[in-house]
Amino acid sequence: MNRIPARLLTLEHEHGVTLIEAEAQGQVFSAMLVGDPPDLASGAPVTLAFKETEVAIARNLGGEISLRNRIPGTVLALEEGNLLTRVRFAFAGQDVHAVITTGSACRLALAPGVAVEWLVKANEMGIEC
Amino acid sequence: MLNNIDPQPLLLTLKLATLTTLILLILAVPLCAWLARGRSRGRTLAEVLISLPLVLPPTALGFYLLITLSPTSLIGGWLLNHFSLRLVFSFNGLVLGSVLFSLPFMVQPLLAALRQTPINLLDAARTLGKREAVILWRVWLPHARHGLFAGAILAFAHTVGEFGVVLMLGGNIPDQTRVASIALYQEMEALNYPAAHTYAAILVVFSFLVLLTLQRVQRRAA
Amino acid sequence: MSLQIEISLALPGRILDIHTDLPKGGCLALYGPSGVGKTTLLRVLAGLQQPQRGSVLFDGKPWLDTDQRLLVPPRSRRVGFVFQDFALFPNMTVEGNLAFAQPRPDAARRAYWLALTGMTAYAQRSPRELSGGQMQRVALARALASEPQLLLLDEALSALDSRLRADLQDALADILAETHLTTVLVSHDPGEVFRLATQVAHLQPDAPTRYGTPREVLLKTNTLGRYALAGQVLLIEPAGVQARVVIAIGIETLTTLLNHDEAAALKVGQRVSVALNGASAMVSAA
C-alpha cells in the first residue's frame, strides 16, 4: 500500500457517491468513494492510500485519458520477477511503488533514471483520516 | 433354602422400604425444587442437614431419635397424649427414622438432575404464562425424571439395608420392627448360621439387582 | 401496544444504556456484537431478569419500574420468547409444545400456527427428531401459540446455515406482516436486521447506543467507501516481488497480494480488518 499525506480541498456528494479532491506537494489527487461523505472540512489532513497493484505507468503519454491522478516522476529502482516487477519512484520526498507485469516493464524499457508518469484511477484511490 | 427362615422380616423390610420411598418421593420433590431454585444461606444449611446421615453413624441418629421420641420426652409425650402416636419401638417410628436416614439418597440424585435442567427451558415455560407448580410438574420433573428414578431406587435399597437406626429406635419386635437386617443379626447371635446365610444371600442378591437397575437408568439418562 | 424502554444495565466493567420507543406493530432490532448485552436486555423485557435501574412500559402499563420497586412477573406479561437454543420441551411432541403454550386448548389455532410455520407434517414428532431450522420454526410457532402481545426473538436464526437463514428470514418477515405483532429482535446479522426491523438500536461495547432506521444505522457504519470485513490470517508466503496472503472471512477465504514489509508485519492466526472498495465489488447471482 502507498500512503501519501495530503490536505482536503473539496468534497462533492450525490446519490451515495462522494468525490474528493486533495492536495499533496502542489499535486491534486482525486478519490471516489461509495457511501456517505466523511465528516471532514476543507483543509483537513487526510492520507491518500492506494495499492501498488493499482498504479499504472506511462511513457510519452499523448492524447486524452480519463484517469484523473496522473503524476510525473522518475524511476528510482526496479525489482524484477518472472511475472511481476516492482517499480520505485520518489514523490514528495517519499517512495511510491507500482507493481506491473514484467512484460510491460520491458515494453516500456523502464530503467533507473527514466522519466515516466504514474497513474491511479480515482475509484482505486482510497482516503484514510 | 427359603424354608429355613421366617419370611415375615423380609415382608416387613419390603413394606418399610416401599412406604419410606413413597413418603420420600412426596417430600423430596418440593424440597429439591426449592433447593435447586437458587443459592442462599437457608438452602446451604438445609442441604448440610439433609446430608448429615451420609456421614453420621446410624446409631447416633437412632440414639437422638430415641431420646426425642420416647414417651417420657416432651415431643414423644405430646405425640402420645394428643395423637396416641408411639414412635419408639414401633413400625411408625421406623418409617420416620428411615425417611430421615434415606433422605440424602433421594435428594442428591434428584437435586443434581434438577440443577442440570437448562434454565431456558424453565424460563420458556415462565414466558408462556405458567405458574411455578405447573412448570415443576410439566417441564422440570419430566426433564429430571432419571434423577427421580435413581433417587427412589437408592432410597429404597438403602432402607432395605439399614440396621443401626432400626436397632436403636425399633428394637427387635416381630411383625413390628424385626426387619431382615435385624433378623440376620439375631440368627447369627443364636449361631443359626444357615438361616443367617439365607437372609444375607437374599440381601446381597437384592442389592446387586438394585445397583444393576440403577446403572441402566443412568445409562439411559446419558 | 407500544413499548417504551428506558434501561441501565450494569455489565462487567461498563453500563449499557438504552432508551427507545417502539410503536405498535413495529420491529425493533437490538443490533451489535456478541457479548454486548443484547440477550440480557431481551430477558429484562420478558421479566426474566432485572436491570439495576430502569422502566419498561407496554401499552401504557408499567411492566418494570425500579424506582417504584415494581416488577410484573414474566407469566403476566404475555410475551412470546424465542430462545437462541429454542428451549423446546423434549418430553412433549411438537404439537404438545404448542398445546402447552396455549392459554386455552384450541386444536384449530394449533393447526393454523403449524401451517403458518410450515411444520404441519411434523406435529407428532419429538423435538429431538428435528433439524435446527425445524426447531426454530417450532419455537416460533410455540411463541405465537401463546397469543403474545409482544414477540421477543433472541438470535433466532444465528444457529442456521446461510441458505436456511435466508429462507427463514422470508418466512419470518411474512409472519410478522401477517400477525402485526410488536417485535423485539436480537441480532448481530446486518442482513437480518435490514430485512426484518423497522428501527434499530445499535449497541456497542465502547460507544453510546445509536438509534435509527436500519438504513440510517447500518449504512452509516461504512464511510470512506471501504468496507471493513473481520478476518483472520491463514497463510503468508512469498510470491515474487509481492507476498501472497490468505485470509479467512466468515466461512470464505480471500487471497490478496501485499508488499513484503506489510506481509512481514502480519502473523498467521492474527485477527485483521480487510478493507474492500465497495465500487470495485463484482456481484452476481449465487
XYZ file of C-alpha atoms in Angstrom:
637
model
C 0.000 0.000 0.000
C 1.232 3.503 -0.844
C 0.343 6.231 1.611
C 0.735 9.956 0.904
C -0.149 12.691 3.430
C -2.441 15.294 1.865
C -4.880 18.106 2.628
C -8.578 18.002 1.734
C -9.644 20.524 -0.918
C -13.222 19.727 -1.954
C -15.841 17.130 -1.232
C -18.839 16.540 -3.514
C -21.642 14.110 -2.762
C -24.536 12.798 -4.817
C -26.598 9.548 -4.798
C -24.356 7.795 -2.304
C -21.167 8.632 -4.216
C -18.570 11.067 -2.899
C -15.822 12.640 -4.971
C -12.884 14.018 -3.010
C -10.047 16.238 -4.137
C -6.944 16.520 -2.001
C -3.633 18.230 -2.476
C -0.120 16.985 -1.710
C 3.030 18.918 -2.666
C 1.123 21.038 -5.208
C -0.293 17.952 -6.879
C -4.099 17.475 -6.844
C -5.386 13.938 -6.314
C -8.945 12.640 -6.824
C -10.622 9.849 -4.925
C -14.087 8.357 -5.453
C -15.949 6.738 -2.562
C -19.297 4.953 -2.373
C -21.193 5.642 0.833
C -21.919 8.713 2.894
C -19.353 11.540 2.814
C -16.875 11.531 5.683
C -17.316 14.260 8.245
C -14.388 16.402 7.050
C -13.929 20.102 6.300
C -11.802 21.667 3.631
C -8.187 21.856 4.785
C -8.418 18.746 6.966
C -5.404 16.433 6.878
C -6.077 13.116 5.138
C -3.943 10.248 3.864
C -4.217 9.059 0.273
C -3.978 5.266 0.192
C -3.671 3.083 -2.892
C -2.282 -0.344 -3.584
C 0.868 -0.868 -5.646
C -1.066 -3.101 -8.000
C -3.451 -0.242 -8.871
C -0.703 2.052 -10.157
C -0.214 2.252 -13.942
C 2.940 3.614 -15.612
C 3.091 5.573 -18.858
C 5.918 6.874 -21.026
C 5.449 9.660 -23.578
C 1.703 9.607 -22.970
C -0.206 11.638 -25.612
C -3.856 12.415 -26.260
C -6.627 12.476 -23.624
C -7.121 9.931 -20.851
C -9.914 9.677 -18.277
C -7.615 8.869 -15.358
C -7.535 11.858 -13.032
C -4.474 11.015 -10.979
C -1.538 11.494 -13.318
C 1.799 12.320 -11.706
C 5.181 12.866 -13.380
C 8.134 11.020 -11.810
C 11.461 9.346 -12.379
C 12.149 5.641 -11.949
C 14.493 5.097 -8.983
C 14.778 1.322 -8.943
C 13.315 -1.877 -10.384
C 12.844 -5.243 -8.753
C 12.130 -7.807 -11.422
C 10.266 -11.079 -11.010
C 9.181 -13.562 -13.664
C 5.654 -12.242 -13.914
C 5.594 -9.041 -11.901
C 8.009 -6.170 -11.499
C 8.079 -3.652 -8.673
C 8.955 -0.099 -9.739
C 10.029 2.573 -7.243
C 9.594 6.355 -7.740
C 10.112 9.301 -5.489
C 7.205 11.607 -4.714
C 7.440 14.473 -2.274
C 10.452 13.008 -0.553
C 8.977 9.546 -0.093
C 8.868 6.299 -2.037
C 5.923 5.306 -4.173
C 5.744 1.806 -5.598
C 3.984 0.312 -8.607
C 3.649 -3.380 -9.343
C 3.162 -4.013 -13.056
C 3.740 -7.053 -15.254
C 7.344 -7.728 -16.184
C 6.231 -7.826 -19.824
C 5.005 -4.224 -19.612
C 8.143 -3.117 -17.782
C 10.220 -4.494 -20.679
C 7.953 -2.957 -23.309
C 8.340 0.459 -21.650
C 12.112 -0.164 -21.337
C 11.969 1.004 -17.737
C 15.315 1.608 -16.067
C 16.541 3.828 -13.238
C 16.539 7.452 -14.349
C 13.788 7.060 -16.974
C 11.145 9.807 -16.820
C 7.576 8.465 -16.680
C 4.096 9.329 -15.461
C 2.346 7.140 -12.863
C -1.429 6.972 -12.867
C -4.160 5.852 -10.433
C -7.873 5.673 -11.260
C -9.931 7.801 -8.845
C -12.012 4.723 -7.941
C -8.877 2.953 -6.713
C -7.659 5.911 -4.672
C -8.611 5.487 -1.036
C -8.776 8.056 1.757
C -7.776 7.493 5.370
C -8.397 10.023 8.071
C -33.304 -72.820 51.123
C -36.087 -70.343 51.791
C -37.991 -72.606 54.186
C -35.297 -72.415 56.869
C -36.205 -68.802 57.676
C -39.199 -66.788 58.810
C -40.405 -64.769 55.735
C -42.029 -62.136 57.964
C -38.881 -59.927 58.383
C -38.439 -59.886 54.581
C -42.033 -58.797 54.031
C -41.680 -56.173 56.763
C -38.499 -54.868 55.132
C -40.321 -54.597 51.806
C -43.241 -52.768 53.440
C -40.923 -50.375 55.255
C -38.846 -49.636 52.151
C -41.918 -49.098 49.962
C -43.578 -46.770 52.432
C -40.350 -44.867 53.063
C -39.752 -44.419 49.331
C -43.286 -43.157 48.734
C -43.029 -40.645 51.573
C -39.616 -39.548 50.336
C -40.939 -39.026 46.795
C -43.676 -36.741 48.093
C -41.251 -34.933 50.413
C -38.202 -34.642 48.172
C -39.835 -33.125 45.079
C -40.871 -29.789 46.603
C -37.775 -29.769 48.802
C -35.403 -30.269 45.850
C -37.334 -27.784 43.699
C -36.753 -25.187 46.422
C -33.075 -26.119 46.810
C -32.438 -26.116 43.046
C -34.017 -22.707 42.537
C -31.035 -20.769 43.823
C -28.371 -20.340 46.451
C -28.947 -18.860 49.891
C -27.793 -19.390 53.442
C -31.020 -21.205 54.294
C -30.553 -23.585 51.370
C -26.942 -24.333 52.283
C -27.951 -25.096 55.859
C -30.814 -27.325 54.694
C -28.504 -29.217 52.334
C -25.978 -29.827 55.097
C -28.688 -31.073 57.471
C -30.145 -33.372 54.803
C -26.690 -34.793 54.060
C -25.803 -35.467 57.728
C -26.943 -39.129 57.664
C -24.355 -39.778 54.928
C -21.509 -39.359 57.426
C -23.206 -39.902 60.780
C -23.119 -43.367 62.358
C -26.727 -44.624 62.063
C -26.638 -45.391 65.762
C -26.092 -41.696 66.521
C -29.204 -40.723 64.561
C -31.117 -43.604 66.155
C -29.985 -42.537 69.597
C -31.197 -38.963 69.231
C -34.479 -40.083 67.703
C -34.967 -42.456 70.636
C -34.310 -39.669 73.130
C -36.558 -37.174 71.298
C -39.460 -39.508 70.647
C -39.579 -41.544 73.853
C -42.900 -41.106 75.693
C -41.055 -39.535 78.621
C -39.688 -36.725 76.410
C -41.578 -33.531 75.577
C -42.275 -34.325 71.921
C -42.796 -38.056 72.421
C -45.202 -37.422 75.287
C -47.135 -34.825 73.329
C -47.490 -37.152 70.336
C -48.689 -39.957 72.606
C -51.189 -37.820 74.505
C -52.700 -35.954 71.550
C -52.463 -38.481 68.717
C -51.927 -41.753 70.545
C -48.855 -41.995 68.352
C -45.983 -44.012 69.786
C -42.878 -43.689 67.651
C -40.310 -45.665 69.629
C -40.234 -49.442 69.258
C -42.994 -49.258 66.654
C -43.296 -49.572 62.879
C -44.336 -45.900 62.529
C -41.158 -44.881 64.300
C -39.119 -46.997 61.886
C -40.743 -45.218 58.950
C -39.812 -41.831 60.407
C -36.239 -42.951 61.079
C -35.880 -44.430 57.596
C -37.233 -41.315 55.932
C -34.683 -39.142 57.733
C -31.873 -41.635 57.176
C -32.541 -42.180 53.443
C -33.402 -38.561 52.659
C -29.946 -37.663 51.230
C -30.042 -40.702 48.921
C -33.297 -39.437 47.461
C -32.341 -35.777 47.428
C -28.873 -35.868 45.881
C -29.650 -37.519 42.504
C -32.886 -35.579 42.142
C -31.249 -32.271 43.044
C -28.398 -32.889 40.593
C -30.852 -33.709 37.791
C -32.981 -30.642 38.543
C -29.893 -28.414 38.547
C -28.805 -29.837 35.181
C -32.023 -28.724 33.510
C -31.285 -25.805 31.152
C -32.559 -22.575 32.683
C -34.016 -21.552 29.302
C -36.444 -24.469 29.465
C -37.903 -23.148 32.712
C -37.763 -19.553 31.510
C -39.591 -20.552 28.319
C -42.406 -22.015 30.422
C -42.467 -18.816 32.543
C -42.877 -16.617 29.475
C -45.689 -18.945 28.350
C -47.639 -17.808 31.397
C -47.208 -20.897 33.557
C -47.114 -20.957 37.353
C -44.096 -22.454 39.124
C -46.065 -25.538 40.287
C -47.187 -26.258 36.716
C -43.644 -25.758 35.425
C -42.311 -28.165 38.058
C -44.838 -30.835 37.166
C -44.931 -30.491 33.375
C -41.403 -29.378 32.457
C -38.871 -29.610 35.266
C -39.644 -33.038 36.760
C -40.089 -34.742 33.369
C -36.676 -33.387 32.396
C -35.151 -34.623 35.670
C -37.026 -37.922 35.847
C -33.866 -40.041 35.679
C -32.771 -38.322 38.903
C -36.146 -39.082 40.443
C -35.852 -42.776 39.464
C -32.281 -43.014 40.668
C -33.197 -41.349 43.966
C -36.190 -43.657 44.523
C -34.109 -46.768 43.770
C -31.288 -45.646 46.049
C -33.635 -44.676 48.869
C -35.480 -47.981 48.602
C -32.267 -50.014 48.584
C -30.760 -48.009 51.382
C -33.829 -48.543 53.561
C -33.620 -52.286 52.919
C -30.007 -52.211 54.054
C -30.327 -50.084 57.180
C -29.539 -51.520 60.564
C -28.322 -49.059 63.129
C -31.346 -46.754 63.214
C -33.703 -49.714 63.382
C -31.738 -51.309 66.182
C -31.700 -48.134 68.289
C -35.214 -46.916 67.581
C -37.161 -50.060 66.806
C -35.524 -52.886 68.653
C -36.480 -56.382 67.550
C -40.248 -56.842 67.787
C -41.654 -59.499 65.410
C -44.087 -58.074 62.789
C -43.345 -54.583 64.114
C -39.685 -53.773 63.836
C -37.854 -57.020 63.089
C -36.668 -56.295 59.538
C -34.364 -58.537 57.509
C -31.088 -56.996 58.674
C -32.146 -57.377 62.322
C -33.330 -60.941 61.741
C -29.956 -61.746 60.187
C -28.154 -60.327 63.200
C -30.383 -62.249 65.575
C -29.881 -65.573 63.761
C -26.133 -65.069 63.849
C -26.218 -64.295 67.568
C -28.158 -67.552 68.015
C -25.435 -69.335 65.988
C -28.124 -70.349 63.467
C -25.782 -69.923 60.504
C -27.912 -71.482 57.713
C -30.756 -69.025 58.394
C -28.287 -66.116 58.679
C -26.816 -67.203 55.335
C -30.217 -67.168 53.671
C -31.048 -63.644 54.887
C -27.578 -62.406 53.937
C -27.699 -64.013 50.481
C -31.111 -62.534 49.760
C -29.847 -59.068 50.758
C -26.724 -59.424 48.581
C -28.681 -60.567 45.521
C -31.238 -57.821 46.065
C -28.595 -55.091 46.386
C -26.834 -56.371 43.280
C -30.045 -56.204 41.256
C -30.799 -52.712 42.553
C -27.398 -51.363 41.561
C -27.719 -53.035 38.149
C -31.076 -51.313 37.607
C -29.536 -48.014 38.687
C -26.774 -48.397 36.092
C -29.404 -48.916 33.410
C -31.393 -45.877 34.472
C -28.280 -43.721 34.432
C -27.095 -45.024 31.071
C -30.474 -44.256 29.549
C -30.379 -40.752 31.017
C -26.948 -40.162 29.474
C -49.340 -1.908 22.153
C -46.386 0.432 22.063
C -43.266 -0.363 24.018
C -41.280 2.253 25.937
C -37.901 1.143 27.197
C -35.540 3.003 29.489
C -32.951 0.691 30.967
C -29.486 0.964 32.535
C -27.780 -2.386 32.679
C -24.608 -2.886 34.720
C -22.373 -5.270 32.781
C -18.854 -6.286 33.781
C -16.829 -3.078 33.602
C -19.427 -0.882 31.924
C -23.006 0.372 31.902
C -25.274 -0.304 28.936
C -27.978 2.318 28.462
C -30.928 2.016 26.152
C -33.957 4.253 25.836
C -36.301 3.962 22.917
C -39.977 3.842 21.940
C -41.397 1.182 19.671
C -44.838 1.821 18.154
C -47.462 -0.915 17.883
C -46.628 -3.421 15.158
C -43.035 -2.193 14.881
C -39.960 -4.365 14.950
C -37.000 -3.134 16.989
C -33.624 -4.768 16.386
C -31.094 -4.824 19.212
C -28.043 -4.956 16.984
C -24.418 -5.357 17.975
C -21.532 -7.757 18.522
C -21.933 -10.762 20.781
C -21.324 -10.118 24.471
C -22.599 -6.548 24.267
C -25.671 -7.309 26.422
C -28.404 -7.845 23.829
C -29.750 -11.089 25.284
C -29.756 -9.636 28.784
C -31.874 -6.723 27.533
C -34.318 -9.134 25.942
C -34.555 -11.090 29.199
C -35.274 -7.834 31.027
C -38.139 -7.144 28.597
C -39.509 -10.640 29.309
C -39.192 -10.096 33.076
C -36.698 -12.956 33.452
C -34.014 -10.613 34.704
C -33.938 -7.251 36.488
C -31.773 -4.309 35.472
C -30.004 -2.117 38.022
C -32.224 0.788 37.040
C -34.930 1.382 34.514
C -38.505 1.174 33.415
C -40.484 -0.671 30.770
C -43.933 0.481 29.733
C -46.084 -1.665 27.484
C -49.243 -0.187 26.035
C -49.061 2.472 28.744
C -48.961 -0.122 31.552
C -45.784 -0.371 33.640
C -44.031 -3.756 33.452
C -40.975 -2.612 35.324
C -40.070 0.421 37.372
C -37.068 0.069 39.616
C -37.739 3.450 41.262
C -41.129 2.214 42.473
C -39.904 -1.373 43.019
C -42.450 -2.576 40.506
C -41.937 -5.807 38.589
C -44.614 -7.651 36.614
C -43.613 -11.352 36.535
C -42.979 -12.981 33.140
C -46.142 -15.051 33.244
C -48.315 -11.947 33.445
C -46.636 -10.136 30.529
C -47.830 -12.371 27.689
C -44.594 -12.242 25.709
C -43.638 -14.824 23.110
C -39.946 -15.533 23.626
C -37.984 -17.466 21.008
C -34.759 -18.546 22.700
C -31.429 -18.849 20.928
C -31.302 -22.570 21.804
C -35.066 -22.829 21.058
C -35.798 -24.343 24.537
C -38.365 -26.799 23.185
C -39.773 -29.158 25.819
C -38.222 -32.541 24.951
C -40.888 -34.508 26.822
C -43.652 -33.179 24.555
C -44.331 -33.565 20.845
C -44.198 -30.568 18.521
C -47.960 -30.155 18.870
C -47.662 -30.791 22.619
C -45.251 -27.867 22.863
C -47.855 -25.655 21.186
C -50.696 -27.030 23.310
C -48.719 -26.301 26.487
C -48.214 -22.733 25.298
C -51.867 -22.036 24.515
C -53.808 -20.029 27.092
C -56.748 -22.393 26.403
C -56.670 -25.572 24.305
C -57.600 -24.890 20.686
C -56.697 -27.519 18.077
C -57.733 -25.304 15.179
C -55.405 -22.484 16.265
C -52.570 -25.003 16.729
C -53.118 -26.262 13.207
C -53.046 -22.660 11.990
C -49.706 -21.857 13.644
C -48.176 -25.129 12.455
C -49.320 -24.367 8.903
C -48.022 -20.793 9.092
C -44.564 -22.019 10.098
C -44.661 -24.929 7.667
C -44.481 -27.590 10.385
C -47.851 -29.354 9.907
C -46.176 -32.597 8.801
C -44.083 -32.711 11.973
C -46.859 -32.188 14.542
C -46.419 -35.585 16.209
C -42.606 -35.632 16.142
C -40.418 -35.221 19.189
C -38.241 -32.079 19.193
C -35.208 -34.401 19.332
C -36.020 -35.603 15.815
C -35.945 -32.129 14.260
C -33.185 -30.229 12.465
C -32.074 -26.778 13.659
C -34.269 -24.986 11.134
C -37.297 -27.066 12.070
C -36.712 -26.460 15.776
C -36.541 -22.750 15.060
C -39.908 -22.900 13.307
C -41.475 -24.841 16.180
C -40.058 -22.384 18.721
C -41.641 -19.566 16.725
C -44.948 -21.438 16.379
C -44.962 -22.105 20.124
C -44.299 -18.450 20.933
C -47.134 -17.419 18.594
C -49.475 -20.073 20.052
C -49.207 -18.395 23.451
C -51.127 -15.455 21.871
C -48.441 -12.933 22.884
C -48.782 -9.162 22.908
C -45.044 -8.833 22.259
C -42.698 -11.144 20.375
C -39.064 -11.438 21.515
C -36.577 -13.157 19.205
C -33.098 -13.936 20.526
C -30.619 -14.535 17.677
C -33.340 -16.787 16.398
C -31.626 -17.518 13.075
C -27.968 -17.366 14.043
C -27.537 -21.119 14.546
C -28.572 -21.888 10.987
C -26.572 -22.016 7.773
C -26.829 -19.055 5.442
C -29.261 -20.540 2.915
C -31.686 -21.739 5.593
C -31.321 -18.386 7.310
C -32.386 -16.546 4.178
C -35.444 -18.835 3.793
C -36.466 -18.332 7.403
C -35.932 -14.588 7.175
C -38.503 -14.588 4.388
C -40.888 -16.746 6.416
C -40.412 -14.560 9.490
C -40.956 -11.348 7.510
C -44.231 -12.800 6.177
C -45.348 -13.915 9.644
C -44.584 -10.521 11.195
C -46.502 -8.824 8.387
C -49.420 -11.219 8.849
C -49.681 -11.005 12.633
C -48.843 -7.280 13.105
C -47.051 -8.290 16.292
C -44.867 -5.768 18.061
C -41.440 -7.416 17.988
C -38.005 -7.007 19.537
C -35.268 -8.874 17.721
C -31.724 -9.527 18.913
C -29.199 -9.952 16.120
C -25.613 -9.447 15.085
C -26.512 -10.121 11.466
C -26.995 -6.911 9.442
C -28.913 -8.839 6.763
C -31.481 -9.990 9.296
C -31.815 -6.507 10.768
C -32.252 -4.945 7.342
C -34.912 -7.476 6.306
C -36.985 -7.534 9.472
C -36.532 -4.418 11.596
C -38.330 -1.095 11.342
C -35.933 0.505 13.803
C -32.540 -0.345 15.242
C -30.695 0.222 18.492
C -27.030 -0.315 17.683
C -25.325 -1.434 20.912
C -21.570 -1.048 21.107
C -19.201 -2.048 23.899
C -17.233 1.212 23.865
C -19.654 3.789 22.465
C -23.134 5.078 23.252
C -26.114 3.245 21.757
C -27.144 4.598 18.336
C -30.735 4.665 17.166
C -32.360 4.937 13.763
C -33.858 3.067 10.857
C -31.879 0.074 9.549
C -30.768 2.248 6.625
C -29.522 5.040 8.852
C -27.729 2.766 11.287
C -26.338 0.089 9.005
C -25.247 2.223 6.044
C -23.675 4.896 8.242
C -21.176 2.405 9.604
C -19.372 2.292 6.239
C -17.619 5.538 5.434
C -14.733 6.298 3.122
C -16.101 3.839 0.585
C -14.151 0.947 2.057
C -15.977 -1.925 3.715
C -14.136 -3.457 6.632
C -14.531 -7.212 6.980
C -13.244 -9.006 10.080
C -10.850 -11.790 9.132
C -8.054 -13.997 10.307
C -4.700 -14.561 8.583
C -4.429 -18.175 7.366
C -1.295 -18.164 5.227
C 1.598 -15.835 4.334
C 4.045 -16.831 1.613
C 6.434 -15.056 -0.742
C 5.172 -14.638 -4.304
C 7.982 -12.957 -6.279
C 8.099 -9.186 -5.753
C 4.949 -9.405 -3.617
C 3.728 -11.678 -0.821
C 0.623 -13.838 -1.038
C -1.646 -13.572 1.997
C -4.727 -15.743 2.520
C -7.361 -14.501 4.961
C -10.438 -16.307 6.288
C -13.553 -14.137 6.315
C -16.521 -15.943 7.827
C -16.679 -19.272 6.029
C -14.914 -17.938 2.917
C -11.260 -17.293 2.184
C -9.741 -14.384 0.312
C -6.280 -14.217 -1.264
C -4.529 -10.893 -1.763
C -1.080 -9.565 -2.641
C 0.777 -7.339 -0.175
C 4.269 -5.949 -0.284
C 6.906 -7.765 1.769
C 7.007 -5.157 4.543
C 3.222 -5.352 5.047
C 3.296 -9.162 4.994
C 6.171 -9.261 7.498
C 4.064 -7.222 9.924
C 1.357 -9.923 9.943
C 1.308 -13.229 11.809
C -0.600 -16.377 10.914
C -3.704 -16.589 13.106
C -3.786 -12.823 13.653
C -7.167 -11.069 13.539
C -7.206 -8.428 10.844
C -9.567 -5.985 9.192
C -9.895 -6.326 5.410
C -10.981 -3.178 3.565
C -12.661 -3.700 0.208
C -13.599 -0.988 -2.241
C -17.381 -1.075 -2.465
C -17.384 0.251 -6.029
C -14.983 -2.482 -7.153
C -17.092 -5.363 -5.800
C -18.369 -7.592 -8.579
C -21.768 -9.063 -7.767
C -23.653 -11.886 -9.461
C -26.471 -14.250 -8.522
C -25.367 -17.163 -6.308
